[in-house]
mmCIF file of C-alpha atoms in Angstrom:
data_model
loop_
_atom_site.group_PDB
_atom_site.id
_atom_site.type_symbol
_atom_site.label_atom_id
_atom_site.label_comp_id
_atom_site.label_asym_id
_atom_site.label_seq_id
_atom_site.Cartn_x
_atom_site.Cartn_y
_atom_site.Cartn_z
ATOM 1 C CA UNK C 20 9.960 -22.985 12.060
ATOM 2 C CA UNK C 21 8.321 -20.300 14.272
ATOM 3 C CA UNK C 22 4.997 -18.718 12.969
ATOM 4 C CA UNK C 23 6.533 -14.767 11.884
ATOM 5 C CA UNK C 24 3.118 -13.988 10.044
ATOM 6 C CA UNK C 25 0.043 -13.151 12.483
ATOM 7 C CA UNK C 26 -3.557 -11.623 10.449
ATOM 8 C CA UNK C 27 -4.380 -8.596 12.181
ATOM 9 C CA UNK C 28 -7.204 -7.355 9.964
ATOM 10 C CA UNK C 29 -8.837 -7.997 6.734
ATOM 11 C CA UNK C 30 -11.302 -6.409 4.883
ATOM 12 C CA UNK C 31 -13.673 -7.925 2.228
ATOM 13 C CA UNK C 32 -15.834 -5.375 0.403
ATOM 14 C CA UNK C 33 -19.604 -6.100 0.526
ATOM 15 C CA UNK C 34 -20.153 -3.234 -1.649
ATOM 16 C CA UNK C 35 -17.766 -0.499 -2.757
ATOM 17 C CA UNK C 36 -15.891 2.328 -0.845
ATOM 18 C CA UNK C 37 -13.471 4.713 -1.739
ATOM 19 C CA UNK C 38 -11.256 3.938 1.045
ATOM 20 C CA UNK C 39 -10.123 0.848 2.877
ATOM 21 C CA UNK C 40 -9.065 1.716 6.486
ATOM 22 C CA UNK C 41 -7.231 -0.323 8.905
ATOM 23 C CA UNK C 42 -7.076 1.411 12.894
ATOM 24 C CA UNK C 43 -5.737 0.744 16.157
ATOM 25 C CA UNK C 44 -2.436 -1.427 14.405
ATOM 26 C CA UNK C 45 -0.807 -2.591 17.476
ATOM 27 C CA UNK C 46 3.037 -1.825 17.374
ATOM 28 C CA UNK C 47 4.049 -5.530 18.787
ATOM 29 C CA UNK C 48 5.017 -6.592 15.460
ATOM 30 C CA UNK C 49 8.411 -5.773 13.694
ATOM 31 C CA UNK C 50 7.064 -4.796 10.056
ATOM 32 C CA UNK C 51 4.197 -5.060 8.802
ATOM 33 C CA UNK C 52 2.828 -7.031 5.441
ATOM 34 C CA UNK C 53 -0.599 -5.794 3.341
ATOM 35 C CA UNK C 54 -1.865 -7.645 0.631
ATOM 36 C CA UNK C 55 -4.116 -6.204 -1.825
ATOM 37 C CA UNK C 56 -6.534 -8.050 -4.206
ATOM 38 C CA UNK C 57 -8.867 -6.442 -6.452
ATOM 39 C CA UNK C 58 -10.471 -4.234 -8.184
ATOM 40 C CA UNK C 59 -11.915 -0.328 -8.984
ATOM 41 C CA UNK C 60 -13.952 1.324 -11.381
ATOM 42 C CA UNK C 61 -11.823 3.615 -13.181
ATOM 43 C CA UNK C 62 -8.561 2.058 -13.470
ATOM 44 C CA UNK C 63 -6.510 4.460 -10.784
ATOM 45 C CA UNK C 64 -3.705 3.748 -9.053
ATOM 46 C CA UNK C 65 -3.213 2.759 -5.216
ATOM 47 C CA UNK C 66 -2.417 5.287 -2.566
ATOM 48 C CA UNK C 67 -1.829 5.352 0.546
ATOM 49 C CA UNK C 68 -1.575 7.354 3.886
ATOM 50 C CA UNK C 69 -0.242 6.668 7.472
ATOM 51 C CA UNK C 70 -2.143 8.001 10.372
ATOM 52 C CA UNK C 71 -4.254 10.321 8.419
ATOM 53 C CA UNK C 72 -1.140 12.487 7.392
ATOM 54 C CA UNK C 73 -1.946 14.777 4.226
ATOM 55 C CA UNK C 74 1.515 16.555 5.358
ATOM 56 C CA UNK C 75 4.393 16.549 2.135
ATOM 57 C CA UNK C 76 5.738 14.082 4.362
ATOM 58 C CA UNK C 77 5.888 11.151 1.651
ATOM 59 C CA UNK C 78 8.354 10.343 -1.499
ATOM 60 C CA UNK C 79 8.649 7.080 -3.720
ATOM 61 C CA UNK C 80 10.994 5.653 -6.448
ATOM 62 C CA UNK C 81 9.335 3.941 -9.531
ATOM 63 C CA UNK C 82 10.584 0.935 -11.001
ATOM 64 C CA UNK C 83 8.646 -0.644 -14.047
ATOM 65 C CA UNK C 84 8.599 -2.757 -16.873
ATOM 66 C CA UNK C 85 6.469 -3.624 -19.322
ATOM 67 C CA UNK C 86 8.537 -6.523 -21.303
ATOM 68 C CA UNK C 87 9.652 -3.903 -23.991
ATOM 69 C CA UNK C 88 10.565 -0.476 -21.775
ATOM 70 C CA UNK C 89 11.252 0.630 -18.656
ATOM 71 C CA UNK C 90 10.767 3.424 -16.357
ATOM 72 C CA UNK C 91 12.365 4.993 -13.329
ATOM 73 C CA UNK C 92 10.378 7.824 -11.315
ATOM 74 C CA UNK C 93 11.345 9.266 -8.056
ATOM 75 C CA UNK C 94 9.431 12.176 -6.385
ATOM 76 C CA UNK C 95 8.862 14.018 -3.136
ATOM 77 C CA UNK C 96 7.309 16.625 -1.053
ATOM 78 C CA UNK C 97 4.300 14.484 -1.686
ATOM 79 C CA UNK C 98 0.677 14.735 0.709
ATOM 80 C CA UNK C 99 0.077 10.605 -0.090
ATOM 81 C CA UNK C 100 1.795 7.769 -0.402
ATOM 82 C CA UNK C 101 1.830 5.486 -3.566
ATOM 83 C CA UNK C 102 1.344 1.956 -4.158
ATOM 84 C CA UNK C 103 0.990 1.400 -7.796
ATOM 85 C CA UNK C 104 2.275 3.651 -10.885
ATOM 86 C CA UNK C 105 0.338 1.672 -14.042
ATOM 87 C CA UNK C 106 -2.929 1.989 -12.926
ATOM 88 C CA UNK C 107 -4.832 -0.665 -10.502
ATOM 89 C CA UNK C 108 -7.269 -2.894 -12.634
ATOM 90 C CA UNK C 109 -10.481 -1.354 -13.630
ATOM 91 C CA UNK C 110 -13.494 -3.297 -14.456
ATOM 92 C CA UNK C 111 -12.540 -5.163 -17.584
ATOM 93 C CA UNK C 112 -9.014 -5.420 -16.885
ATOM 94 C CA UNK C 113 -9.733 -8.334 -13.995
ATOM 95 C CA UNK C 114 -7.982 -8.891 -10.859
ATOM 96 C CA UNK C 115 -4.471 -7.847 -9.541
ATOM 97 C CA UNK C 116 -2.834 -8.270 -6.405
ATOM 98 C CA UNK C 117 -0.089 -5.876 -4.847
ATOM 99 C CA UNK C 118 1.889 -6.905 -1.755
ATOM 100 C CA UNK C 119 3.573 -4.214 0.503
ATOM 101 C CA UNK C 120 5.991 -4.338 3.270
ATOM 102 C CA UNK C 121 6.348 -2.078 5.777
ATOM 103 C CA UNK C 122 8.994 -1.676 7.433
ATOM 104 C CA UNK C 123 9.913 -1.028 11.217
ATOM 105 C CA UNK C 124 6.536 -0.069 11.683
ATOM 106 C CA UNK C 125 6.094 1.359 15.171
ATOM 107 C CA UNK C 126 10.180 2.606 15.363
ATOM 108 C CA UNK C 127 9.880 6.826 17.011
ATOM 109 C CA UNK C 128 13.368 7.449 15.690
ATOM 110 C CA UNK C 129 13.937 6.593 12.355
ATOM 111 C CA UNK C 130 11.630 7.583 9.064
ATOM 112 C CA UNK C 131 9.393 4.829 8.155
ATOM 113 C CA UNK C 132 10.371 2.986 4.715
ATOM 114 C CA UNK C 133 8.023 0.480 2.459
ATOM 115 C CA UNK C 134 8.420 -1.108 -0.894
ATOM 116 C CA UNK C 135 5.391 -2.422 -3.254
ATOM 117 C CA UNK C 136 5.394 -4.886 -5.697
ATOM 118 C CA UNK C 137 2.778 -5.294 -8.293
ATOM 119 C CA UNK C 138 1.919 -7.441 -11.886
ATOM 120 C CA UNK C 139 -0.266 -6.595 -14.187
ATOM 121 C CA UNK C 140 -0.717 -8.765 -17.564
ATOM 122 C CA UNK C 141 -1.672 -5.987 -19.384
ATOM 123 C CA UNK C 142 1.255 -3.454 -18.434
ATOM 124 C CA UNK C 143 4.227 -5.609 -16.598
ATOM 125 C CA UNK C 144 5.722 -5.248 -12.987
ATOM 126 C CA UNK C 145 6.590 -2.483 -10.910
ATOM 127 C CA UNK C 146 8.075 -2.302 -7.443
ATOM 128 C CA UNK C 147 7.887 1.336 -5.513
ATOM 129 C CA UNK C 148 10.181 2.355 -2.680
ATOM 130 C CA UNK C 149 8.339 4.566 -0.399
ATOM 131 C CA UNK C 150 9.531 6.377 2.550
ATOM 132 C CA UNK C 151 7.371 8.304 5.378
ATOM 133 C CA UNK C 152 9.577 11.032 6.568
ATOM 134 C CA UNK C 153 7.868 11.018 9.734
ATOM 135 C CA UNK C 154 9.020 9.013 13.164
ATOM 136 C CA UNK C 155 5.595 8.534 14.028
ATOM 137 C CA UNK C 156 4.745 5.037 14.667
ATOM 138 C CA UNK C 157 2.664 3.744 12.246
ATOM 139 C CA UNK C 158 -1.231 3.527 13.723
ATOM 140 C CA UNK C 159 -3.593 3.509 11.201
ATOM 141 C CA UNK C 160 -3.463 3.040 7.294
ATOM 142 C CA UNK C 161 -5.662 4.120 4.863
ATOM 143 C CA UNK C 162 -5.401 2.809 1.097
ATOM 144 C CA UNK C 163 -7.341 4.445 -2.046
ATOM 145 C CA UNK C 164 -7.711 4.599 -5.433
ATOM 146 C CA UNK C 165 -8.400 8.363 -6.408
ATOM 147 C CA UNK C 166 -6.220 9.959 -4.317
ATOM 148 C CA UNK C 167 -8.262 10.575 -1.691
ATOM 149 C CA UNK C 168 -10.690 12.543 -3.933
ATOM 150 C CA UNK C 169 -13.922 10.477 -4.236
ATOM 151 C CA UNK C 170 -13.690 9.773 -7.777
ATOM 152 C CA UNK C 171 -13.038 6.182 -7.670
ATOM 153 C CA UNK C 172 -13.605 3.046 -5.515
ATOM 154 C CA UNK C 173 -12.850 -0.138 -4.605
ATOM 155 C CA UNK C 174 -14.864 -2.524 -5.786
ATOM 156 C CA UNK C 175 -17.426 -5.516 -4.157
ATOM 157 C CA UNK C 176 -15.272 -8.071 -3.228
ATOM 158 C CA UNK C 177 -11.957 -6.533 -3.402
ATOM 159 C CA UNK C 178 -10.146 -8.125 -0.160
ATOM 160 C CA UNK C 179 -7.113 -6.455 1.768
ATOM 161 C CA UNK C 180 -5.298 -8.513 4.683
ATOM 162 C CA UNK C 181 -2.861 -6.574 6.901
ATOM 163 C CA UNK C 182 0.087 -8.866 8.507
ATOM 164 C CA UNK C 183 2.237 -8.470 11.707
ATOM 165 C CA UNK C 184 5.115 -9.643 10.907
ATOM 166 C CA UNK C 185 7.731 -10.987 14.112
ATOM 167 C CA UNK C 186 11.279 -11.467 14.180
ATOM 168 C CA UNK C 187 12.131 -14.822 13.976
#
């Protein structure tokens, strides 16, 4: 079986940070996968921007289940993307893992779609489908727990790995 996942970059924070950035992403893969494991100091959601764009080109559909209730929400014309809807764990809630798949990220003729999945024992499971309504290839990704406002931070020990996925 051919090796299809290749680590591009890993960041493990030794101190708190408002954002985590991956730049100079090569266009040599078909898709990307990001795995985020860590905590924030405020329990905020995870937000992202591609290529530093703060234009109103992001939209999403959130699907959340708590075991006793379900929720679906749509939003469009947003200035940032979102990877979680129930809040990233704060220092009291422990670690959470979010897996984010970014499909066809280097294509310059179609919009970029992505799917984020995460779970947390205190809140349930969720999946968010995102659309970046821009045909630019994705060359950089920034993630934050605070809508890029600086109001909360990723805490020390948070680890984020970006993988490139090659066609099998």
